[in-house]
Coordinates of N, CA and C in Angstrom, one line a residue:
M1 N 37.8 -37.0 59.0 CA 37.9 -38.0 58.0 C 38.9 -37.7 56.9
A2 N 39.9 -38.4 56.5 CA 40.7 -38.3 55.4 C 40.1 -38.5 54.3
T3 N 40.3 -37.7 53.2 CA 39.7 -38.0 51.7 C 40.9 -38.3 50.6
A4 N 40.4 -38.6 49.6 CA 41.4 -39.0 48.4 C 42.0 -37.6 48.1
D5 N 41.3 -36.6 48.2 CA 41.9 -35.3 48.0 C 43.0 -34.8 49.0
D6 N 42.7 -35.3 50.2 CA 43.9 -35.0 51.2 C 45.1 -35.9 50.9
V7 N 44.8 -37.2 50.6 CA 46.0 -38.0 50.1 C 46.8 -37.4 49.0
R8 N 46.1 -37.0 48.0 CA 46.6 -36.4 46.8 C 47.6 -35.1 47.2
R9 N 47.0 -34.2 48.0 CA 47.6 -33.1 48.3 C 48.9 -33.4 49.2
L10 N 48.7 -34.2 50.2 CA 49.8 -34.3 51.1 C 50.9 -35.3 50.3
A11 N 50.5 -36.2 49.4 CA 51.5 -37.1 48.8 C 52.3 -36.3 47.9
L12 N 51.6 -35.2 47.2 CA 52.4 -34.4 46.2 C 53.2 -33.3 46.9
S13 N 53.0 -33.1 48.2 CA 53.7 -32.2 48.9 C 55.2 -32.8 49.3
L14 N 55.2 -34.1 49.2 CA 56.6 -34.7 49.5 C 57.7 -34.4 48.5
P15 N 58.9 -34.3 48.7 CA 60.0 -34.1 47.8 C 59.9 -35.2 46.7
G16 N 60.0 -34.8 45.4 CA 60.3 -35.6 44.3 C 58.9 -36.4 43.9
A17 N 57.8 -36.1 44.6 CA 56.6 -36.8 44.4 C 55.9 -36.3 43.0
M18 N 55.3 -37.2 42.4 CA 54.4 -37.0 41.2 C 53.4 -38.0 41.2
E19 N 52.4 -37.6 40.5 CA 51.2 -38.5 40.3 C 51.2 -39.1 38.9
K20 N 50.9 -40.5 38.8 CA 50.8 -41.1 37.6 C 49.8 -42.2 37.5
L21 N 48.8 -42.2 36.7 CA 47.7 -43.1 36.6 C 48.4 -44.6 36.2
A22 N 48.1 -45.5 37.1 CA 48.7 -47.0 36.8 C 47.5 -48.0 37.2
W23 N 47.2 -49.0 36.5 CA 46.2 -50.0 36.8 C 44.9 -49.3 37.0
G24 N 44.6 -48.4 36.3 CA 43.4 -47.7 36.4 C 43.2 -46.8 37.8
M25 N 44.3 -46.6 38.5 CA 44.2 -45.9 39.7 C 45.4 -44.8 39.9
P26 N 45.1 -43.8 40.5 CA 46.3 -42.7 40.8 C 47.4 -43.4 41.7
T27 N 48.6 -43.3 41.2 CA 49.7 -43.7 42.1 C 50.5 -42.5 42.3
F28 N 51.1 -42.5 43.5 CA 52.1 -41.4 43.9 C 53.6 -42.0 44.0
R29 N 54.4 -41.4 43.1 CA 55.7 -42.0 42.9 C 56.8 -41.0 43.0
L30 N 58.1 -41.5 43.1 CA 59.2 -40.5 43.0 C 59.8 -40.4 41.6
E31 N 59.8 -39.2 41.1 CA 60.2 -38.9 39.8 C 61.4 -39.7 39.5
S32 N 62.5 -39.7 40.4 CA 63.7 -40.6 40.1 C 63.3 -42.1 40.1
G33 N 63.2 -42.8 39.1 CA 62.9 -44.1 38.9 C 61.6 -44.5 39.1
G34 N 60.7 -43.7 39.4 CA 59.3 -44.1 39.5 C 58.8 -44.9 40.4
R35 N 59.7 -45.1 41.6 CA 59.2 -46.0 42.8 C 57.9 -45.4 43.4
I36 N 56.9 -46.3 43.4 CA 55.6 -45.9 44.0 C 55.7 -46.0 45.4
F37 N 55.1 -44.9 46.2 CA 55.0 -45.0 47.7 C 53.6 -45.0 48.1
A38 N 52.6 -44.6 47.2 CA 51.2 -44.7 47.6 C 50.4 -44.8 46.4
S39 N 49.2 -45.2 46.7 CA 48.1 -45.4 45.6 C 46.8 -45.1 46.3
L40 N 45.9 -44.8 45.4 CA 44.4 -44.6 45.7 C 43.7 -45.7 45.1
D41 N 43.2 -46.6 45.8 CA 42.3 -47.8 45.3 C 41.1 -47.2 44.7
D42 N 40.4 -46.3 45.6 CA 39.4 -45.5 45.3 C 39.2 -44.4 46.4
D43 N 38.1 -43.9 46.4 CA 38.0 -42.6 47.3 C 38.0 -43.1 48.8
K44 N 38.0 -44.4 49.1 CA 38.0 -44.8 50.5 C 39.3 -45.6 51.0
V45 N 40.1 -46.0 50.0 CA 41.2 -46.9 50.5 C 42.5 -46.3 49.9
M46 N 43.5 -46.3 50.6 CA 44.8 -46.0 50.1 C 45.8 -47.1 50.3
G47 N 46.8 -47.4 49.4 CA 47.8 -48.4 49.6 C 49.1 -47.6 49.8
V48 N 50.0 -48.2 50.7 CA 51.2 -47.7 51.1 C 52.3 -48.8 51.3
K49 N 53.5 -48.5 51.1 CA 54.6 -49.5 51.4 C 54.6 -49.7 52.8
C50 N 54.9 -50.9 53.1 CA 54.9 -51.4 54.5 C 55.7 -52.8 54.6
P51 N 56.8 -52.9 55.4 CA 57.5 -54.2 55.4 C 56.6 -55.3 55.7
K52 N 56.7 -56.4 55.0 CA 55.8 -57.6 55.2 C 55.9 -58.0 56.7
E53 N 57.0 -57.9 57.5 CA 57.1 -58.4 58.7 C 56.4 -57.4 59.7
D54 N 56.0 -56.2 59.3 CA 55.3 -55.3 60.2 C 53.7 -55.2 59.9
R55 N 53.3 -55.9 58.7 CA 51.9 -55.8 58.5 C 51.0 -56.4 59.5
G56 N 51.3 -57.6 59.8 CA 50.4 -58.4 60.8 C 50.2 -57.7 62.1
E57 N 51.3 -57.1 62.7 CA 51.0 -56.4 63.9 C 50.2 -55.2 63.7
L58 N 50.3 -54.4 62.7 CA 49.5 -53.2 62.4 C 48.0 -53.6 62.3
I59 N 47.8 -54.8 61.4 CA 46.5 -55.2 61.1 C 45.7 -55.8 62.5
A60 N 46.5 -56.5 63.2 CA 46.0 -57.1 64.5 C 45.7 -56.0 65.5
A61 N 46.4 -54.8 65.5 CA 46.2 -53.7 66.4 C 45.0 -52.8 66.1
E62 N 44.9 -52.6 64.7 CA 43.8 -51.7 64.2 C 43.3 -52.4 62.9
P63 N 42.4 -53.5 63.0 CA 41.9 -54.0 61.7 C 40.8 -53.2 61.0
E64 N 40.3 -52.2 61.7 CA 39.3 -51.3 61.2 C 40.0 -50.4 60.1
K65 N 41.3 -50.2 60.5 CA 42.2 -49.3 59.7 C 43.1 -49.7 58.6
F66 N 43.7 -51.0 58.9 CA 44.7 -51.7 58.1 C 44.3 -52.9 57.7
F67 N 44.6 -53.3 56.5 CA 44.4 -54.5 55.9 C 45.2 -54.9 54.6
V68 N 45.2 -56.0 54.3 CA 46.1 -56.6 53.1 C 44.9 -57.2 52.1
R69 N 45.0 -56.7 50.8 CA 44.1 -57.2 49.7 C 44.6 -58.6 49.3
A70 N 43.9 -59.6 49.9 CA 44.2 -61.0 49.7 C 44.4 -61.4 48.2
G71 N 45.5 -62.0 48.0 CA 45.7 -62.4 46.5 C 46.5 -61.5 45.8
H72 N 46.4 -60.2 46.2 CA 47.1 -59.2 45.6 C 48.4 -58.6 46.3
D73 N 48.2 -58.4 47.6 CA 49.3 -57.8 48.5 C 50.1 -58.9 49.1
D74 N 49.8 -60.2 49.0 CA 50.3 -61.2 49.8 C 51.9 -61.2 49.7
N75 N 52.5 -61.0 48.5 CA 53.9 -61.2 48.2 C 54.7 -59.8 48.1
F76 N 53.9 -58.8 48.5 CA 54.7 -57.5 48.3 C 54.5 -56.7 49.7
A77 N 55.4 -55.9 49.8 CA 55.5 -55.0 51.0 C 54.7 -53.8 50.9
W78 N 53.3 -54.1 51.0 CA 52.3 -53.2 50.7 C 51.1 -53.5 51.7
L79 N 50.5 -52.4 52.2 CA 49.5 -52.4 53.1 C 48.3 -51.6 52.6
R80 N 47.0 -51.7 53.0 CA 45.9 -50.9 52.6 C 45.5 -50.2 53.9
V81 N 45.1 -49.0 53.6 CA 44.5 -48.0 54.7 C 43.1 -47.5 54.4
R82 N 42.2 -47.8 55.3 CA 40.9 -47.2 55.2 C 40.9 -45.7 55.6
L83 N 40.7 -44.9 54.7 CA 40.8 -43.5 55.0 C 39.9 -43.0 56.1
A84 N 38.7 -43.5 56.1 CA 37.6 -43.1 57.0 C 38.0 -43.3 58.5
A85 N 38.9 -44.5 58.7 CA 39.4 -44.8 60.1 C 40.6 -44.1 60.6
L86 N 41.2 -43.2 59.8 CA 42.3 -42.3 60.2 C 41.7 -41.4 61.2
E87 N 42.6 -41.0 62.2 CA 42.2 -40.2 63.2 C 42.2 -38.8 62.7
D88 N 43.2 -38.3 61.9 CA 43.2 -36.9 61.5 C 44.2 -36.8 60.3
E89 N 44.4 -35.7 59.7 CA 45.4 -35.4 58.7 C 46.8 -35.6 59.2
E90 N 47.1 -35.3 60.4 CA 48.4 -35.7 61.0 C 48.7 -37.1 60.8
E91 N 47.8 -38.1 61.1 CA 48.1 -39.4 61.0 C 48.4 -39.8 59.4
L92 N 47.4 -39.3 58.7 CA 47.6 -39.6 57.2 C 49.0 -39.1 56.8
Y93 N 49.4 -37.9 57.1 CA 50.8 -37.4 56.7 C 51.9 -38.3 57.3
A94 N 51.8 -38.7 58.5 CA 52.8 -39.6 59.0 C 52.9 -41.0 58.3
I95 N 51.7 -41.5 57.9 CA 51.7 -42.8 57.1 C 52.4 -42.6 55.7
L96 N 51.9 -41.5 55.1 CA 52.7 -41.1 53.7 C 54.0 -41.0 53.9
V97 N 54.5 -40.2 55.0 CA 56.0 -39.9 55.1 C 56.6 -41.2 55.3
D98 N 56.1 -42.1 56.1 CA 56.8 -43.5 56.3 C 57.0 -44.2 55.0
S99 N 56.0 -44.3 54.4 CA 55.9 -44.9 53.0 C 56.8 -44.3 52.0
W100 N 57.0 -42.9 52.0 CA 57.8 -42.1 51.2 C 59.3 -42.5 51.4
R101 N 59.6 -42.5 52.8 CA 61.0 -43.0 53.2 C 61.4 -44.3 52.6
Q102 N 60.5 -45.3 52.6 CA 60.8 -46.5 52.2 C 61.1 -46.6 50.7
A103 N 60.6 -45.7 50.0 CA 60.7 -45.6 48.4 C 61.8 -44.8 48.0
A104 N 62.1 -43.8 48.8 CA 63.1 -42.7 48.4 C 64.6 -43.1 48.3
P105 N 65.3 -42.7 47.3 CA 66.7 -43.1 47.2 C 67.5 -42.2 48.2
R106 N 68.6 -42.8 48.6 CA 69.5 -42.3 49.5 C 69.8 -40.7 49.4
R107 N 69.9 -40.3 48.2 CA 70.2 -38.9 47.9 C 69.0 -38.0 48.3
L108 N 67.9 -38.5 48.1 CA 66.7 -37.7 48.5 C 66.5 -37.7 49.9
L109 N 66.7 -38.7 50.6 CA 66.6 -38.9 52.0 C 67.8 -37.9 52.6
D110 N 69.0 -37.9 52.1 CA 70.0 -37.1 52.7 C 69.6 -35.6 52.5
A111 N 68.9 -35.3 51.3 CA 68.6 -33.9 51.0 C 67.4 -33.3 51.9
H112 N 66.8 -34.3 52.6 CA 65.6 -34.0 53.3 C 65.6 -34.9 54.8
P113 N 66.8 -34.5 55.5 CA 66.8 -35.2 56.8 C 65.5 -35.1 57.8
D114 N 64.8 -34.0 57.7 CA 63.6 -33.8 58.5 C 62.5 -34.9 58.3
L115 N 62.5 -35.2 57.0 CA 61.5 -36.3 56.5 C 62.2 -37.7 56.7
A116 N 63.5 -37.8 56.6 CA 64.1 -39.1 56.6 C 64.2 -39.5 58.0
G117 N 63.8 -38.8 59.0 CA 64.0 -39.2 60.4 C 65.2 -39.1 61.0
R118 N 66.0 -38.2 60.3 CA 67.4 -38.0 60.8 C 67.7 -36.5 61.1
G119 N 66.7 -35.7 61.3 CA 66.7 -34.4 61.5 C 66.5 -33.8 62.7

């Protein structure tokens, strides 16, 4: 089972990542511009970037794992993940990398093609 400590460790291992408290919760963002790519709602739930058009399919396929906070995430490209439902640390890392890719500026993606999916 993934923990908040696992999220923190893996998120901060990504290039350009830093942690900053916002809205009373830890957020993980890129130093350049401060774009958020993940957050910890609490010790059980993580928020990540996800295109709005992809959320429904993910939630329908694995509702025990993925959800949207009604009234909060409706208009944003954001998805919530129940940490206890993740299979292993590899799945957690893959989700974080995917979210990082969506937030990373082109120069950061170019500098890390292995993470940008082009390596």
